[in-house]
PDB file of C-alpha atoms in Angstrom:
ATOM      1  CA  GLN A   1     -50.173 -28.543 211.315  1.00  0.00           C
ATOM      2  CA  VAL A   2     -53.945 -29.024 211.235  1.00  0.00           C
ATOM      3  CA  GLN A   3     -55.598 -30.128 214.448  1.00  0.00           C
ATOM      4  CA  LEU A   4     -58.886 -32.003 214.478  1.00  0.00           C
ATOM      5  CA  VAL A   5     -61.153 -32.505 217.436  1.00  0.00           C
ATOM      6  CA  GLU A   6     -64.310 -34.608 217.212  1.00  0.00           C
ATOM      7  CA  SER A   7     -67.409 -34.348 219.344  1.00  0.00           C
ATOM      8  CA  GLY A   8     -71.007 -35.510 219.333  1.00  0.00           C
ATOM      9  CA  GLY A   9     -70.629 -39.211 219.874  1.00  0.00           C
ATOM     10  CA  GLY A  10     -72.830 -41.212 222.323  1.00  0.00           C
ATOM     11  CA  LEU A  11     -75.265 -44.024 222.774  1.00  0.00           C
ATOM     12  CA  VAL A  12     -78.406 -43.969 220.524  1.00  0.00           C
ATOM     13  CA  GLN A  13     -81.091 -46.568 219.962  1.00  0.00           C
ATOM     14  CA  ALA A  14     -81.382 -48.249 216.616  1.00  0.00           C
ATOM     15  CA  GLY A  15     -83.263 -46.123 214.123  1.00  0.00           C
ATOM     16  CA  GLY A  16     -82.261 -42.884 215.916  1.00  0.00           C
ATOM     17  CA  SER A  17     -80.043 -40.119 214.780  1.00  0.00           C
ATOM     18  CA  LEU A  18     -76.814 -38.458 215.883  1.00  0.00           C
ATOM     19  CA  ARG A  19     -74.623 -35.585 214.586  1.00  0.00           C
ATOM     20  CA  LEU A  20     -70.949 -35.643 214.845  1.00  0.00           C
ATOM     21  CA  SER A  21     -68.806 -32.503 214.648  1.00  0.00           C
ATOM     22  CA  CYS A  22     -65.138 -32.028 213.907  1.00  0.00           C
ATOM     23  CA  ALA A  23     -63.410 -28.729 214.654  1.00  0.00           C
ATOM     24  CA  ALA A  24     -60.425 -27.855 212.665  1.00  0.00           C
ATOM     25  CA  SER A  25     -57.710 -25.458 213.716  1.00  0.00           C
ATOM     26  CA  GLY A  26     -54.323 -24.396 212.458  1.00  0.00           C
ATOM     27  CA  PRO A  27     -53.618 -23.778 208.716  1.00  0.00           C
ATOM     28  CA  THR A  28     -57.086 -24.750 207.490  1.00  0.00           C
ATOM     29  CA  PHE A  29     -56.983 -22.443 204.528  1.00  0.00           C
ATOM     30  CA  ASN A  30     -55.205 -25.093 202.389  1.00  0.00           C
ATOM     31  CA  ILE A  31     -57.110 -28.106 203.347  1.00  0.00           C
ATOM     32  CA  VAL A  32     -58.152 -29.980 200.208  1.00  0.00           C
ATOM     33  CA  ARG A  33     -60.443 -32.764 201.540  1.00  0.00           C
ATOM     34  CA  VAL A  34     -61.834 -33.889 204.839  1.00  0.00           C
ATOM     35  CA  GLY A  35     -63.537 -37.089 205.686  1.00  0.00           C
ATOM     36  CA  TRP A  36     -64.943 -39.472 208.279  1.00  0.00           C
ATOM     37  CA  PHE A  37     -63.693 -42.884 209.041  1.00  0.00           C
ATOM     38  CA  ARG A  38     -64.814 -45.438 211.670  1.00  0.00           C
ATOM     39  CA  GLN A  39     -63.275 -48.384 213.414  1.00  0.00           C
ATOM     40  CA  ALA A  40     -65.107 -51.184 215.182  1.00  0.00           C
ATOM     41  CA  PRO A  41     -63.464 -53.427 217.733  1.00  0.00           C
ATOM     42  CA  GLY A  42     -61.124 -55.956 216.030  1.00  0.00           C
ATOM     43  CA  LYS A  43     -61.646 -54.372 212.550  1.00  0.00           C
ATOM     44  CA  GLU A  44     -59.727 -52.133 210.351  1.00  0.00           C
ATOM     45  CA  ARG A  45     -60.467 -48.423 210.042  1.00  0.00           C
ATOM     46  CA  GLU A  46     -62.995 -47.941 207.158  1.00  0.00           C
ATOM     47  CA  PHE A  47     -64.106 -45.125 205.013  1.00  0.00           C
ATOM     48  CA  VAL A  48     -67.441 -43.470 205.770  1.00  0.00           C
ATOM     49  CA  ALA A  49     -67.625 -40.269 203.766  1.00  0.00           C
ATOM     50  CA  SER A  50     -65.594 -37.321 202.494  1.00  0.00           C
ATOM     51  CA  ILE A  51     -66.119 -33.855 201.158  1.00  0.00           C
ATOM     52  CA  THR A  52     -63.864 -31.381 199.339  1.00  0.00           C
ATOM     53  CA  TRP A  53     -63.201 -28.353 201.522  1.00  0.00           C
ATOM     54  CA  ILE A  54     -63.835 -25.857 198.804  1.00  0.00           C
ATOM     55  CA  GLY A  55     -66.231 -27.308 196.313  1.00  0.00           C
ATOM     56  CA  GLY A  56     -68.225 -29.496 198.549  1.00  0.00           C
ATOM     57  CA  THR A  57     -68.079 -32.637 196.385  1.00  0.00           C
ATOM     58  CA  THR A  58     -69.101 -35.647 198.434  1.00  0.00           C
ATOM     59  CA  ASN A  59     -68.401 -39.371 198.464  1.00  0.00           C
ATOM     60  CA  TYR A  60     -69.990 -42.025 200.624  1.00  0.00           C
ATOM     61  CA  ALA A  61     -69.393 -45.636 201.453  1.00  0.00           C
ATOM     62  CA  ASP A  62     -72.195 -47.848 200.199  1.00  0.00           C
ATOM     63  CA  SER A  63     -73.043 -48.946 203.676  1.00  0.00           C
ATOM     64  CA  VAL A  64     -74.070 -45.397 204.793  1.00  0.00           C
ATOM     65  CA  LYS A  65     -75.350 -43.957 201.528  1.00  0.00           C
ATOM     66  CA  ASP A  66     -78.843 -42.458 201.952  1.00  0.00           C
ATOM     67  CA  ARG A  67     -78.515 -42.560 205.775  1.00  0.00           C
ATOM     68  CA  PHE A  68     -75.500 -40.337 206.521  1.00  0.00           C
ATOM     69  CA  THR A  69     -74.798 -36.834 205.286  1.00  0.00           C
ATOM     70  CA  ILE A  70     -71.413 -35.193 205.371  1.00  0.00           C
ATOM     71  CA  SER A  71     -71.217 -31.378 205.352  1.00  0.00           C
ATOM     72  CA  ARG A  72     -68.794 -28.577 206.358  1.00  0.00           C
ATOM     73  CA  ASP A  73     -68.982 -25.009 207.442  1.00  0.00           C
ATOM     74  CA  ASN A  74     -65.940 -23.302 206.227  1.00  0.00           C
ATOM     75  CA  ALA A  75     -66.557 -20.147 208.222  1.00  0.00           C
ATOM     76  CA  LYS A  76     -66.532 -22.222 211.377  1.00  0.00           C
ATOM     77  CA  ASN A  77     -63.811 -24.559 210.139  1.00  0.00           C
ATOM     78  CA  THR A  78     -66.132 -27.420 211.236  1.00  0.00           C
ATOM     79  CA  LEU A  79     -67.015 -30.739 209.579  1.00  0.00           C
ATOM     80  CA  TYR A  80     -70.246 -32.514 210.322  1.00  0.00           C
ATOM     81  CA  LEU A  81     -71.657 -36.013 209.954  1.00  0.00           C
ATOM     82  CA  GLN A  82     -75.412 -36.317 210.256  1.00  0.00           C
ATOM     83  CA  MET A  83     -76.216 -39.935 210.951  1.00  0.00           C
ATOM     84  CA  ASN A  84     -79.841 -41.126 210.561  1.00  0.00           C
ATOM     85  CA  SER A  85     -81.517 -44.506 210.772  1.00  0.00           C
ATOM     86  CA  LEU A  86     -78.630 -45.857 212.799  1.00  0.00           C
ATOM     87  CA  LYS A  87     -78.017 -49.556 213.064  1.00  0.00           C
ATOM     88  CA  PRO A  88     -76.037 -51.697 215.490  1.00  0.00           C
ATOM     89  CA  GLU A  89     -73.441 -52.318 212.904  1.00  0.00           C
ATOM     90  CA  ASP A  90     -72.744 -48.466 212.870  1.00  0.00           C
ATOM     91  CA  THR A  91     -71.226 -48.971 216.336  1.00  0.00           C
ATOM     92  CA  ALA A  92     -67.581 -47.853 216.142  1.00  0.00           C
ATOM     93  CA  VAL A  93     -65.165 -45.055 217.034  1.00  0.00           C
ATOM     94  CA  TYR A  94     -65.509 -42.332 214.429  1.00  0.00           C
ATOM     95  CA  PHE A  95     -62.574 -40.352 213.325  1.00  0.00           C
ATOM     96  CA  CYS A  96     -62.379 -37.218 211.183  1.00  0.00           C
ATOM     97  CA  ALA A  97     -59.380 -36.743 208.796  1.00  0.00           C
ATOM     98  CA  ALA A  98     -58.022 -34.078 206.568  1.00  0.00           C
ATOM     99  CA  THR A  99     -55.470 -33.690 203.812  1.00  0.00           C
ATOM    100  CA  GLN A 100     -53.694 -30.672 202.347  1.00  0.00           C
ATOM    101  CA  ARG A 101     -52.404 -32.738 199.436  1.00  0.00           C
ATOM    102  CA  TYR A 102     -53.557 -33.451 195.970  1.00  0.00           C
ATOM    103  CA  THR A 103     -52.857 -37.179 195.767  1.00  0.00           C
ATOM    104  CA  GLN A 104     -53.782 -40.092 193.525  1.00  0.00           C
ATOM    105  CA  VAL A 105     -54.253 -42.286 196.532  1.00  0.00           C
ATOM    106  CA  SER A 106     -57.924 -43.310 196.824  1.00  0.00           C
ATOM    107  CA  LEU A 107     -59.950 -40.859 198.880  1.00  0.00           C
ATOM    108  CA  SER A 108     -61.449 -43.865 200.738  1.00  0.00           C
ATOM    109  CA  SER A 109     -57.913 -44.986 201.973  1.00  0.00           C
ATOM    110  CA  VAL A 110     -56.495 -43.941 205.266  1.00  0.00           C
ATOM    111  CA  SER A 111     -53.311 -43.118 203.362  1.00  0.00           C
ATOM    112  CA  HIS A 112     -55.065 -40.252 201.529  1.00  0.00           C
ATOM    113  CA  TYR A 113     -55.149 -38.206 204.823  1.00  0.00           C
ATOM    114  CA  GLU A 114     -52.318 -37.000 206.980  1.00  0.00           C
ATOM    115  CA  TYR A 115     -54.255 -35.407 209.831  1.00  0.00           C
ATOM    116  CA  TRP A 116     -56.529 -37.269 212.165  1.00  0.00           C
ATOM    117  CA  GLY A 117     -58.651 -36.543 215.262  1.00  0.00           C
ATOM    118  CA  GLN A 118     -58.661 -38.616 218.414  1.00  0.00           C
ATOM    119  CA  GLY A 119     -62.072 -40.216 217.662  1.00  0.00           C
ATOM    120  CA  THR A 120     -65.474 -40.241 219.248  1.00  0.00           C
ATOM    121  CA  GLN A 121     -67.481 -43.352 220.279  1.00  0.00           C
ATOM    122  CA  VAL A 122     -70.862 -44.104 218.653  1.00  0.00           C
ATOM    123  CA  THR A 123     -72.814 -46.992 220.154  1.00  0.00           C
ATOM    124  CA  VAL A 124     -75.994 -48.412 218.826  1.00  0.00           C
ATOM    125  CA  PRO A 125     -77.205 -51.337 220.954  1.00  0.00           C
ATOM    126  CA  SER A 126     -78.728 -54.350 219.282  1.00  0.00           C
TER     127      SER A 126
END
């Protein structure tokens, strides 16, 4: 099974930047797609961005497009999320996710992914 461990969360002022990392271990050679989700208190977990493990094709939620950048380093088995121009509404626990399946379930759905990290807190005070 693939294990995912996030890091890099913290408190940052509005307009600032933060980079999250997600280290993958286990049978990473057959990962198809990895992604980032976030969950604010009292809200459902929502899609942020995803990237295919081999081809590097990216997808973003409209709310983060042009501010966040997802990338991966296959040699290091690490996923990144560069977050710029942060806003208070970006405050949430951020989770990385991975799938080894080819599925018709939407890539923005939590059901698309079978592996999840424990999450890292990002706080942007208003």
